[in-house]
Coordinates of C-alpha atoms in Angstrom, one line a residue:
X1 CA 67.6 133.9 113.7
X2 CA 67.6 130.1 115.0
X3 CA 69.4 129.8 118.2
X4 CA 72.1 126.5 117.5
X5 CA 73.9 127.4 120.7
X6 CA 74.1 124.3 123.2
X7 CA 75.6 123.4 127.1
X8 CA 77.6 120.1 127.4
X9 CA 77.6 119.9 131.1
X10 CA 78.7 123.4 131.4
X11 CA 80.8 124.3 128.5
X12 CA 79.0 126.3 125.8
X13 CA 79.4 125.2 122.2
X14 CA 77.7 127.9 119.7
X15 CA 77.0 125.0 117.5
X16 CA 76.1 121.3 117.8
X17 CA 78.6 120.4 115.8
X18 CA 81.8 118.4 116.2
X19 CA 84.0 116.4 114.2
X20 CA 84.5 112.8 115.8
X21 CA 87.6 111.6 117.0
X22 CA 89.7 109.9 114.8
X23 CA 88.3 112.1 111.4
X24 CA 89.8 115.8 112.0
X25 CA 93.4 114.6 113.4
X26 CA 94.7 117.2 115.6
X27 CA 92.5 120.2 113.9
X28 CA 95.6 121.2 111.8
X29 CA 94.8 119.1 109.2
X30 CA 91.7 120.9 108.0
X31 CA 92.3 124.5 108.4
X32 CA 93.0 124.7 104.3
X33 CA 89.5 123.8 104.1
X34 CA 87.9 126.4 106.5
X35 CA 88.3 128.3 109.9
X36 CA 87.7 125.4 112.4
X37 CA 86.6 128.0 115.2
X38 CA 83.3 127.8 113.4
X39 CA 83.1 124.1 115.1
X40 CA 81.0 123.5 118.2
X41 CA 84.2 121.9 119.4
X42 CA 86.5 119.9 118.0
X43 CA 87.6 116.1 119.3
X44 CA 90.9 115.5 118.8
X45 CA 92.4 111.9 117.8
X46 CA 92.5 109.0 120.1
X47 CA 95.1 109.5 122.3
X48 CA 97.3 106.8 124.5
X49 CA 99.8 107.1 126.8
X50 CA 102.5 105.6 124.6
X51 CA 103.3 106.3 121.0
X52 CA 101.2 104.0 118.8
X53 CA 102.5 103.5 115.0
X54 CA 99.0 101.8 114.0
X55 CA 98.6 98.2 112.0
X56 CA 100.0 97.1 109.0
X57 CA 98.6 98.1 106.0
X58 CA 96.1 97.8 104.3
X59 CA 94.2 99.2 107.2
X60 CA 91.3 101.3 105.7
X61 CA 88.7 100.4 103.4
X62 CA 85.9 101.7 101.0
X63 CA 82.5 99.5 101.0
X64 CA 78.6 99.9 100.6
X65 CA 77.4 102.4 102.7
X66 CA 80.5 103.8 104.6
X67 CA 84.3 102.2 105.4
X68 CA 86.0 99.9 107.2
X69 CA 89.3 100.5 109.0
X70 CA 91.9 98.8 111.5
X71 CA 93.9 102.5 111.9
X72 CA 94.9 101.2 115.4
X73 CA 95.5 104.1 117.3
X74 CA 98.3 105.8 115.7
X75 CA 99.3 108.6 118.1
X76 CA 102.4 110.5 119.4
X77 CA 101.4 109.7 122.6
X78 CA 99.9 111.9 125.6
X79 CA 103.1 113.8 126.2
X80 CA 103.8 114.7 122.8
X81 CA 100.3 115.9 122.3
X82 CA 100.2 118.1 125.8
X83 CA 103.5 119.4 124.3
X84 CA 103.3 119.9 120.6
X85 CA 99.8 119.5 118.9
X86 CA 97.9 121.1 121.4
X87 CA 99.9 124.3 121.5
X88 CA 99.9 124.2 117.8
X89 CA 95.6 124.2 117.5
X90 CA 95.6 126.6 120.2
X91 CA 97.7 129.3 118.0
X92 CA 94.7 129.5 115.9
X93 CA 91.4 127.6 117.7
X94 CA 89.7 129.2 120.6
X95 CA 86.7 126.9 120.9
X96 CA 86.0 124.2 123.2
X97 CA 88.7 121.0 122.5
X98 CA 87.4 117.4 123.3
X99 CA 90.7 115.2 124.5
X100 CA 89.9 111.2 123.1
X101 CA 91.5 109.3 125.4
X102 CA 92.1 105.1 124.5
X103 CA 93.4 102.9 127.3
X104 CA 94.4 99.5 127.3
X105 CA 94.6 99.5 131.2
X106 CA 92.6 101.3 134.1
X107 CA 96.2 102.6 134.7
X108 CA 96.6 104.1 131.2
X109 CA 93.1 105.8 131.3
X110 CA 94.0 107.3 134.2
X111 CA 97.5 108.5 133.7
X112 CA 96.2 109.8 130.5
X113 CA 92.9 111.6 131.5
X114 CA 95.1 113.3 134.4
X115 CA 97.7 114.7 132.6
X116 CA 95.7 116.4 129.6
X117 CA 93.0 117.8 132.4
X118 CA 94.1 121.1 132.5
X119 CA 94.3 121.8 128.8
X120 CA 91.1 120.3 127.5
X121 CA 87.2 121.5 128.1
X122 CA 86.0 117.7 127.9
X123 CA 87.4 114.4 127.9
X124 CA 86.2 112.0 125.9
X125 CA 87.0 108.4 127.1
X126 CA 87.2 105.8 124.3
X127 CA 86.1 102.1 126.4
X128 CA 86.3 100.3 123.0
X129 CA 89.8 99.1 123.4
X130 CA 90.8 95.9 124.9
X131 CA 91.0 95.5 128.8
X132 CA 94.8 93.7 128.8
X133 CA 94.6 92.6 131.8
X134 CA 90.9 90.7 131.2
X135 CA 91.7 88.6 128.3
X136 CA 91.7 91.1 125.4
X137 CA 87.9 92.0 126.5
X138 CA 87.0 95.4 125.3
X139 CA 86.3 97.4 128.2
X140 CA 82.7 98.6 127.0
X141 CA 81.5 95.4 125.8
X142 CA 80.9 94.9 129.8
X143 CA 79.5 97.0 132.5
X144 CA 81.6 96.4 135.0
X145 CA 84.7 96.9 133.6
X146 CA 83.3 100.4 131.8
X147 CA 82.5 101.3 135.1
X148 CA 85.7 100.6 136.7
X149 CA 87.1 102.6 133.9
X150 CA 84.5 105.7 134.4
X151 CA 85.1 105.5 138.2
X152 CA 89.0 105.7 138.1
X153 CA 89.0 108.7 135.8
X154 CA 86.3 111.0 137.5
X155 CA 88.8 110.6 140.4
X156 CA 91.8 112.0 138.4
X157 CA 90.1 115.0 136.8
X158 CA 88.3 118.2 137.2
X159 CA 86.6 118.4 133.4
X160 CA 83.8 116.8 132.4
X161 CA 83.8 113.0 131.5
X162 CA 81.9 111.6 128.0
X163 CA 82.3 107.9 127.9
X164 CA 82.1 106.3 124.6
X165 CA 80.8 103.5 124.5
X166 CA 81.2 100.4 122.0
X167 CA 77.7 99.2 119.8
X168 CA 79.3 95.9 119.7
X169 CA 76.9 95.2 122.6
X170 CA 73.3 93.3 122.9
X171 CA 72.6 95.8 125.6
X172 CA 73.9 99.3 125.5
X173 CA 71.5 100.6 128.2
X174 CA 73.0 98.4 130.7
X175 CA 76.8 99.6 129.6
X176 CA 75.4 103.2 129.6
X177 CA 73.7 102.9 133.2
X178 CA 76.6 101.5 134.5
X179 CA 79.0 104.1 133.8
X180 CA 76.5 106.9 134.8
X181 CA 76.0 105.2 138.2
X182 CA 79.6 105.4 138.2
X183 CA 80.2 108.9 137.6
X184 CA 79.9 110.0 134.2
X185 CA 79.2 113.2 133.4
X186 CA 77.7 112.3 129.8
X187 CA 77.7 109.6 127.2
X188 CA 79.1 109.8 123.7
X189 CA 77.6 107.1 121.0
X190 CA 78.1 105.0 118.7
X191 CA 81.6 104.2 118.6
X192 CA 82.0 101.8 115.2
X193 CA 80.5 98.4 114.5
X194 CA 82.7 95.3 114.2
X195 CA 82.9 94.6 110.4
X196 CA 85.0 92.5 107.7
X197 CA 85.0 92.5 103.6
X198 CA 86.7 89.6 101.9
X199 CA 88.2 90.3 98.4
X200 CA 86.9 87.6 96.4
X201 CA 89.7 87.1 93.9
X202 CA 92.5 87.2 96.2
X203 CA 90.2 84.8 98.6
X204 CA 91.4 86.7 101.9
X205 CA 90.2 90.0 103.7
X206 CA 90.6 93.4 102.2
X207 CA 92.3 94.8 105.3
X208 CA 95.7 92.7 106.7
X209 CA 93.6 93.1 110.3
X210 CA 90.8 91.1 108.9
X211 CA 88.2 92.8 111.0
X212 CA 87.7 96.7 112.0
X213 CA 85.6 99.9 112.7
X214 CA 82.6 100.0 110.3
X215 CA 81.0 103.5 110.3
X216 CA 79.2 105.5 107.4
X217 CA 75.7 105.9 106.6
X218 CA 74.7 102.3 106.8
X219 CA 75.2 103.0 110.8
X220 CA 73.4 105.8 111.5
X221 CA 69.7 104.1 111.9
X222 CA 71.8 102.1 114.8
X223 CA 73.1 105.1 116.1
X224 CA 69.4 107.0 116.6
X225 CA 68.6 103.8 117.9
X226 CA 71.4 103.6 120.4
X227 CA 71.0 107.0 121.2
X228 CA 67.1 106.6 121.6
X229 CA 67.3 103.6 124.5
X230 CA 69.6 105.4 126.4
X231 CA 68.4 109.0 126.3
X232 CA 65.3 107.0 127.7
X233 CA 67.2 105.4 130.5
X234 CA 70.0 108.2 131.7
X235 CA 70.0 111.5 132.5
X236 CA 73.4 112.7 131.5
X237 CA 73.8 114.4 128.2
X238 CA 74.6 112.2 125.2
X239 CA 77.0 113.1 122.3
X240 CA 75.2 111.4 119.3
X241 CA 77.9 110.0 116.3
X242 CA 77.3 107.1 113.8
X243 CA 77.0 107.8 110.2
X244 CA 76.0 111.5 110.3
X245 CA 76.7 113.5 106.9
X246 CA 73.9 116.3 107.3
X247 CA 71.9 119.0 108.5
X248 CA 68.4 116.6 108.8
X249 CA 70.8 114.1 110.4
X250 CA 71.8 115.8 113.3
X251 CA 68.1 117.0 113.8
X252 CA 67.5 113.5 113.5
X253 CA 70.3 112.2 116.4
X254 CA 69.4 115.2 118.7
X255 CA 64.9 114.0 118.5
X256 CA 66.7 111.2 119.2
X257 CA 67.9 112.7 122.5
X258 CA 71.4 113.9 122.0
X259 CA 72.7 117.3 122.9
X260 CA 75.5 117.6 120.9
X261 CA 76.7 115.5 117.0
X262 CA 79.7 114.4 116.2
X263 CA 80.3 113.7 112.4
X264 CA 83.0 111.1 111.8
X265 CA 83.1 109.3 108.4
X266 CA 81.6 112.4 106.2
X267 CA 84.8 114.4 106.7
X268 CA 86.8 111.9 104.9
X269 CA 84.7 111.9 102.2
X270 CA 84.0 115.8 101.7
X271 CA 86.1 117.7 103.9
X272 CA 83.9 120.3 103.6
X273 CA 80.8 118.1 105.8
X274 CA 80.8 120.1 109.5
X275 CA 80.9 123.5 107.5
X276 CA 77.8 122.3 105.1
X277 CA 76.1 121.4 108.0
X278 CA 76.6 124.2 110.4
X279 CA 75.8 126.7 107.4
X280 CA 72.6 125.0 106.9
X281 CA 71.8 124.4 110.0
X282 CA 69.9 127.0 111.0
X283 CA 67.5 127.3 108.2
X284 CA 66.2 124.0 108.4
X285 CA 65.2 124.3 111.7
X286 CA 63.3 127.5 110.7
X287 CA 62.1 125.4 107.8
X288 CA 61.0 122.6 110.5
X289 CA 59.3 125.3 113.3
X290 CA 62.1 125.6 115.9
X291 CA 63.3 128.6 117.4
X292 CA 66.2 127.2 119.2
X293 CA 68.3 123.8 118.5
X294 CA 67.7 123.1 122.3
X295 CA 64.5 122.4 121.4
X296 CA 64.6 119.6 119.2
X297 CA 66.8 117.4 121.6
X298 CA 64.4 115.0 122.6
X299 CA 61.5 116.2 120.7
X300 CA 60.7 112.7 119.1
X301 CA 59.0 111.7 122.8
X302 CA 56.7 114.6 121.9
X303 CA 55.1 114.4 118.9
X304 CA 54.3 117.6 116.5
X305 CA 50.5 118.5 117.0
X306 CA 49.8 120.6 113.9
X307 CA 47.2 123.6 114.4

């Protein structure tokens, strides 16, 4: 048997595997399809401090190669999901939970991050929101201000922090550095790609936003990318996400240099994505001459020697 076990900075998953934020809801959602506690974790929806109702509709959109969507953060808020949801998944999930946390202020990352800290295994901060204070500047779209952000966290909590950062960049290494020199514990990537589709009969944009997320498969070559630089540069784990809908995927993202795969998008389209993958898993690796899944992270900086 293939060993698909890994260690995110401490906390054992038994498979790679974990649906992004934003795709699975608040695990509830799904359990019709399958068990969830065959999951390497699960990361729950982006959470703010404050209820968020989201944007008007339309807000999500099918296109070539993947979706666009302008959701915008619909939540209950961090008390509500301390209170309600989590107690809910925890009835009948007892693997590792990934807290999502969105900010529009160093204040509200903060205040966020600290209360959920004691019923989460990871936190998962979301720096592709717009710094309020800064002109509407996403706070991952500059080092400083990710930073800043990354800093002001580690300081409020005891878990392990995974900053996500925003491809909307033209240098993700420097982003990435930044918030490792600043206390990350690991890295999660690729957030969405800024994107727009115009209905050409109605002469205006599909989605009343105009702009949002684009993820799907059309991403994922920028993902491995991504997730290539800076698995070169750092030397914190990186969660790999961006367009991932199989087994030969997440092979791909961890020679790429991640440790652990988050699969947005897919689970939208087949709800039944994580449990394919995690079911074939295993025999593919067999199939490609690994004993263990910790073995491929990295493996595209060595190169198979046959004989």
């Amino acid at each position: 048997m293939v060993n698909i076990s890994v260690d995110l900075c401490g906390v054992k998953l038994q498979n790679p595997i974990i649906p992004a934020s934003g795709t699975y809801g608040f695990g509830n959602e799904f359990r019709e399809f399958y068990d969830p506690n065959i999951l390497g974790a699960i990361s729950l929806k982006g959470t703010t401090s404050e209820a968020r109702y989201g944007n008007p509709v339309p807000r999500i959109a099918e296109c070539n190669g993947g979706m666009i969507n302008s959701v915008g953060l619909q939540n209950p808020g961090i008390d509500a999901v301390i209170a309600d949801e989590l107690p809910r998944l925890k009835e009948f999930y007892h693997q590792p939970i990934v807290a999502n946390i969105s900010g529009f202020s160093v204040e509200g990352y903060t205040e966020c991050c600290e209360k959920i800290d004691s019923h989460v295994d990871i936190i998962e901060v979301n720096v592709s929101c717009p710094n309020v204070h800064n002109g509407g500047m996403s706070f991952g779209t500059d080092p400083k201000s990710a930073a800043m952000v990354t800093a002001a966290v580690k300081k409020v909590t005891t878990k392990p922090v995974f900053i996500k950062l925003t491809p909307n960049v033209t240098d993700i290494v420097s982003v990435a550095k930044a918030c490792e020199d600043a206390g990350a514990d690991g890295l999660t990537l690729i957030n969405t790609l800024l994107g727009m589709r115009i209905d050409i009969k109605r002469r205006r944009p599909v989605i009343a936003n105009k702009m949002g997320g684009f993820s799907g498969p059309a991403i994922f070559p920028v993902a491995v990318r991504m997730v290539y630089q800076v698995s070169n540069a750092c030397r914190i784990p990186i969660i790999g996400c961006g367009g991932v809908s199989s087994a030969d995927d997440v092979i791909e993202m961890m020679m790429a240099g991640a440790t652990a795969v988050e699969v947005g998008s897919a689970n939208l389209v087949e709800p039944m994505t994580c449990k394919t993958i995690i079911d074939s898993l295993p025999q593919r690796l067999y199939e490609l001459g690994f004993d263990s899944v910790k073995e491929v992270i990295g493996a595209s900086l060595c190169p198979f020697k046959e004989g």
